[in-house]
Short mmCIF file of C-alpha atoms in Angstrom, two decimals:
data_model
loop_
_atom_site.label_atom_id
_atom_site.label_comp_id
_atom_site.label_asym_id
_atom_site.label_seq_id
_atom_site.Cartn_x
_atom_site.Cartn_y
_atom_site.Cartn_z
CA MET P 256 28.95 8.01 -3.31
CA ASN P 257 28.79 4.64 -1.85
CA HIS P 258 25.43 3.06 -3.15
CA ILE P 259 25.83 0.61 -0.20
CA VAL P 260 24.11 1.06 3.12
CA ASP P 261 23.73 -2.05 6.12
CA PHE P 262 20.17 -0.61 6.16
CA SER P 263 18.17 -1.15 9.57
CA ILE P 264 14.95 0.30 11.26
CA ASP P 265 14.16 1.71 14.55
CA PRO P 266 10.68 0.77 15.28
CA ALA P 267 9.54 4.04 17.13
CA THR P 268 9.95 5.77 14.15
CA THR P 269 8.54 3.64 10.91
CA ALA P 270 4.79 2.58 10.47
CA ILE P 271 3.19 0.11 8.67
CA VAL P 272 0.83 1.18 6.04
CA ALA P 273 -1.86 -1.70 4.69
CA ILE P 274 -3.87 -0.25 1.91
CA ASP P 275 -7.39 -1.55 1.53
CA ILE P 276 -7.65 -4.57 2.26
CA GLN P 277 -11.15 -4.71 1.58
CA ASN P 278 -14.39 -6.69 -0.19
CA GLY P 279 -14.32 -5.66 -2.82
CA PHE P 280 -10.54 -5.96 -4.11
CA CYS P 281 -10.11 -9.10 -2.55
CA ASP P 282 -12.53 -11.36 -1.61
CA PRO P 283 -13.82 -13.62 -4.75
CA GLY P 284 -17.42 -12.27 -3.47
CA GLY P 285 -16.46 -8.19 -4.21
CA SER P 286 -17.46 -6.20 -7.34
CA MET P 287 -14.06 -6.57 -9.31
CA GLY P 288 -13.64 -10.85 -8.56
CA SER P 289 -18.19 -11.44 -9.52
CA ALA P 290 -17.00 -9.07 -12.46
CA GLY P 291 -14.78 -11.20 -13.30
CA GLY P 292 -10.99 -9.62 -12.89
CA ASN P 293 -8.00 -11.73 -11.54
CA ILE P 294 -7.92 -10.91 -7.90
CA ASP P 295 -5.90 -13.89 -6.72
CA MET P 296 -2.78 -11.23 -6.71
CA MET P 297 -4.17 -9.16 -4.66
CA ARG P 298 -5.52 -11.64 -2.09
CA SER P 299 -3.00 -13.68 -1.43
CA THR P 300 -1.09 -10.00 -0.48
CA ILE P 301 -3.51 -10.37 3.44
CA PRO P 302 -1.55 -13.26 4.65
CA HIS P 303 2.06 -11.63 4.46
CA ILE P 304 0.28 -8.25 5.66
CA ARG P 305 -0.85 -10.63 8.43
CA GLU P 306 2.98 -11.08 9.71
CA LEU P 307 4.47 -8.00 8.91
CA VAL P 308 2.16 -6.27 11.66
CA GLU P 309 1.78 -8.83 13.56
CA VAL P 310 5.45 -9.24 14.18
CA GLY P 311 5.65 -5.37 13.86
CA ARG P 312 3.27 -5.16 17.09
CA THR P 313 6.24 -6.81 19.33
CA ARG P 314 8.75 -4.59 18.74
CA GLY P 315 6.37 -1.29 18.99
CA VAL P 316 5.45 -0.37 15.26
CA THR P 317 2.37 1.69 13.84
CA ASP P 318 -0.33 0.24 11.72
CA ILE P 319 -1.63 2.07 9.75
CA TRP P 320 -5.04 0.82 7.57
CA THR P 321 -6.60 2.97 4.76
CA LYS P 322 -9.98 2.26 3.30
CA GLN P 323 -11.13 3.16 0.06
CA GLU P 324 -14.90 3.99 0.24
CA HIS P 325 -17.08 4.80 -3.20
CA TYR P 326 -19.34 7.67 -2.88
CA ALA P 327 -22.42 5.90 -5.58
CA ASP P 328 -24.27 9.36 -5.87
CA ASP P 329 -20.44 11.32 -6.67
CA VAL P 330 -21.17 13.44 -8.88
CA THR P 331 -17.37 14.91 -9.63
CA LYS P 332 -18.08 11.66 -11.85
CA LYS P 333 -20.15 12.69 -14.00
CA ARG P 334 -18.61 16.27 -14.76
CA HIS P 335 -15.80 14.17 -16.00
CA LYS P 336 -16.16 14.33 -20.17
CA ILE P 337 -12.91 11.87 -19.73
CA MET P 338 -14.86 8.85 -18.56
CA PRO P 339 -13.32 7.86 -14.87
CA HIS P 340 -11.54 5.13 -14.91
CA THR P 341 -14.04 3.48 -11.98
CA LEU P 342 -16.88 3.83 -14.85
CA ARG P 343 -14.37 2.26 -16.98
CA TRP P 344 -14.65 -1.48 -16.14
CA ALA P 345 -17.01 -4.06 -15.66
CA ALA P 346 -17.62 -3.41 -11.87
CA GLY P 347 -17.95 -0.21 -12.23
CA PRO P 348 -17.33 1.78 -8.60
CA THR P 349 -15.91 -0.35 -6.26
CA GLY P 350 -16.45 0.15 -1.82
CA VAL P 351 -19.23 2.10 -2.63
CA LYS P 352 -19.80 3.46 1.28
CA GLY P 353 -21.81 2.15 3.56
CA THR P 354 -21.88 -2.11 1.30
CA TRP P 355 -20.41 -4.94 2.58
CA ASP P 356 -18.13 -4.67 -0.66
CA SER P 357 -16.10 -1.68 1.44
CA GLU P 358 -15.60 -3.58 4.69
CA PHE P 359 -12.74 -4.61 5.27
CA CYS P 360 -11.76 -8.45 4.96
CA ALA P 361 -12.50 -10.49 7.52
CA GLU P 362 -9.04 -12.50 7.42
CA VAL P 363 -7.52 -8.59 8.37
CA SER P 364 -10.83 -7.59 10.90
CA ASP P 365 -9.65 -8.23 14.46
CA LEU P 366 -6.53 -6.90 12.91
CA VAL P 367 -7.98 -3.23 11.89
CA GLU P 368 -10.49 -3.52 15.48
CA SER P 369 -6.92 -3.32 17.48
CA SER P 370 -5.42 -0.47 15.31
CA GLU P 371 -5.70 3.18 16.49
CA GLU P 372 -5.39 4.28 13.13
CA VAL P 373 -8.00 3.49 10.44
CA LEU P 374 -8.21 6.13 7.48
CA VAL P 375 -11.50 6.65 5.18
CA LYS P 376 -10.26 8.07 1.45
CA HIS P 377 -12.14 8.48 -1.03
CA ARG P 378 -8.77 8.61 -3.55
CA PHE P 379 -5.66 6.68 -5.65
CA SER P 380 -3.48 8.49 -2.69
CA SER P 381 -3.59 7.67 1.76
CA PHE P 382 -2.29 11.49 1.66
CA PHE P 383 -4.72 13.45 -0.21
CA ASP P 384 -7.12 14.94 1.78
CA THR P 385 -6.74 12.38 5.20
CA ARG P 386 -5.52 12.99 8.84
CA LEU P 387 -2.72 10.69 6.86
CA ASP P 388 1.03 13.80 6.31
CA THR P 389 -0.20 14.58 10.29
CA MET P 390 -1.30 11.79 11.90
CA LEU P 391 2.29 10.45 11.48
CA ARG P 392 4.30 13.74 11.59
CA MET P 393 3.07 13.91 15.68
CA ARG P 394 4.35 10.50 16.00
CA GLY P 395 8.08 10.94 14.75
CA ILE P 396 7.20 8.80 11.72
CA THR P 397 9.52 8.99 9.02
CA THR P 398 10.19 5.14 7.37
CA LEU P 399 6.97 3.42 5.97
CA ILE P 400 6.46 0.22 5.34
CA VAL P 401 3.36 0.19 2.19
CA THR P 402 1.41 -2.73 1.44
CA GLY P 403 -1.49 -3.52 -0.32
CA VAL P 404 -3.28 -3.14 -3.28
CA ALA P 405 -3.58 -1.79 -5.85
CA THR P 406 0.09 -1.91 -7.00
CA THR P 407 -0.94 -0.27 -9.83
CA HIS P 408 -3.11 2.37 -8.50
CA CYS P 409 -3.10 3.33 -4.63
CA VAL P 410 -0.13 2.42 -3.68
CA GLU P 411 1.94 3.62 -6.22
CA THR P 412 0.28 7.01 -5.44
CA THR P 413 0.76 6.65 -2.08
CA VAL P 414 4.72 6.32 -2.27
CA ARG P 415 5.50 9.07 -5.04
CA ASP P 416 3.76 11.55 -2.68
CA ALA P 417 5.55 10.10 0.45
CA TYR P 418 8.32 10.98 -1.32
CA GLN P 419 7.81 13.59 -2.17
CA LYS P 420 7.13 13.98 1.54
CA ASP P 421 10.66 12.94 2.79
CA TYR P 422 9.59 10.22 4.37
CA ASP P 423 11.75 6.66 3.44
CA VAL P 424 9.36 3.92 1.86
CA ILE P 425 10.25 0.00 2.40
CA VAL P 426 7.45 -1.78 -0.65
CA PRO P 427 8.03 -5.81 0.62
CA ALA P 428 7.45 -7.72 -2.92
CA GLU P 429 4.51 -10.03 -1.20
CA ALA P 430 2.90 -7.37 0.77
CA VAL P 431 1.94 -5.45 -2.68
CA GLY P 432 -0.50 -6.42 -5.62
CA ALA P 433 -2.62 -5.59 -8.75
CA LEU P 434 -4.89 -7.55 -11.00
CA ASP P 435 -2.14 -8.18 -14.10
CA ARG P 436 1.46 -8.68 -13.47
CA LYS P 437 3.18 -6.44 -16.24
CA ALA P 438 1.75 -3.34 -15.02
CA HIS P 439 2.20 -4.63 -11.26
CA ASP P 440 6.16 -5.14 -11.64
CA ALA P 441 5.70 -1.99 -13.59
CA SER P 442 5.72 -0.15 -10.83
CA LEU P 443 7.39 -1.74 -8.39
CA TRP P 444 10.35 -1.14 -11.30
CA MET P 445 8.98 2.33 -10.47
CA ILE P 446 9.34 2.56 -6.86
CA ASP P 447 12.35 0.56 -6.48
CA ARG P 448 14.05 3.01 -9.14
CA PHE P 449 13.27 6.24 -7.78
CA PHE P 450 10.90 6.54 -4.97
CA GLY P 451 11.75 4.12 -2.27
CA LYS P 452 12.98 0.65 -1.72
CA VAL P 453 11.25 -2.75 -2.81
CA LEU P 454 12.52 -6.27 -0.66
CA PRO P 455 12.08 -9.27 -0.45
CA MET P 456 8.91 -9.77 2.23
CA GLN P 457 11.10 -11.82 4.56
CA ASP P 458 14.19 -9.13 4.64
CA VAL P 459 11.81 -6.43 5.65
CA VAL P 460 10.33 -9.38 8.23
CA GLU P 461 13.95 -9.41 10.02
CA LEU P 462 14.34 -5.84 9.79
CA LEU P 463 11.45 -5.47 11.81
CA LYS P 464 12.49 -8.37 13.69
CA GLY P 465 15.17 -5.99 14.75
CA GLY P 466 17.96 -7.36 12.41
CA SER P 467 19.89 -5.46 9.39
CA LEU P 468 20.02 -5.11 5.93
CA GLU P 469 22.85 -4.86 2.94
CA ILE P 470 20.90 -2.49 0.99
CA ASP P 471 23.31 -2.22 -2.64
CA PHE P 472 21.40 1.26 -3.62
CA ARG P 473 22.86 0.79 -7.62
CA ASP P 474 20.40 -2.43 -7.56
CA GLY P 475 17.13 -2.71 -9.09
CA TRP P 476 13.79 -4.60 -8.08
CA LEU P 477 13.25 -6.17 -10.89
CA GLU P 478 16.52 -7.32 -12.94
CA HIS P 479 17.81 -9.81 -10.28
CA GLN P 480 14.17 -11.88 -9.55
CA PRO P 481 14.03 -15.20 -11.23
#
């Protein structure tokens, strides 16, 4: 099998998924930042996501925005014998429904408002109990460019589900972020080896502009980074 592929994307069958660019995760005044979490990497994704969406729109690429919402009185959290992740960190549940914390960051609010597709989710995966898969199939979309936060949680879980549903997945490395660099790198390694392809941001921009890229699928993402 030839592992070197001349790769390009079809705008009509491609969508950009921007995961959870919300105040609670990406604003210094949000619950994670206020609780002492290092949100710098997650916040740094914002201009990259803007660029991808703006370039994509010039060629008719669909952009989809997800919003993670928690409920203050979520009884499922209280039923657990093993403490849920939202109760393990100082911030507590991030993005509680109806709060400023759950709103999209101001830096992307205009893009969200002008997007055709905004999905609310309540778990890590953008596919779990949402209309995402149905909507993608109705639009004939087969390739996803997955961006957003956190690499280790909602991004990786969404990518895993996308792969299991037979979507091709591209992750622009600079357009995803997490609280911890080592964990972020581990997620990118897993995604690149098994579930999709991690590419530099500018390579993805060129693909969106109509360019092509020679990809060697035997090459690992992290092994070749400076």
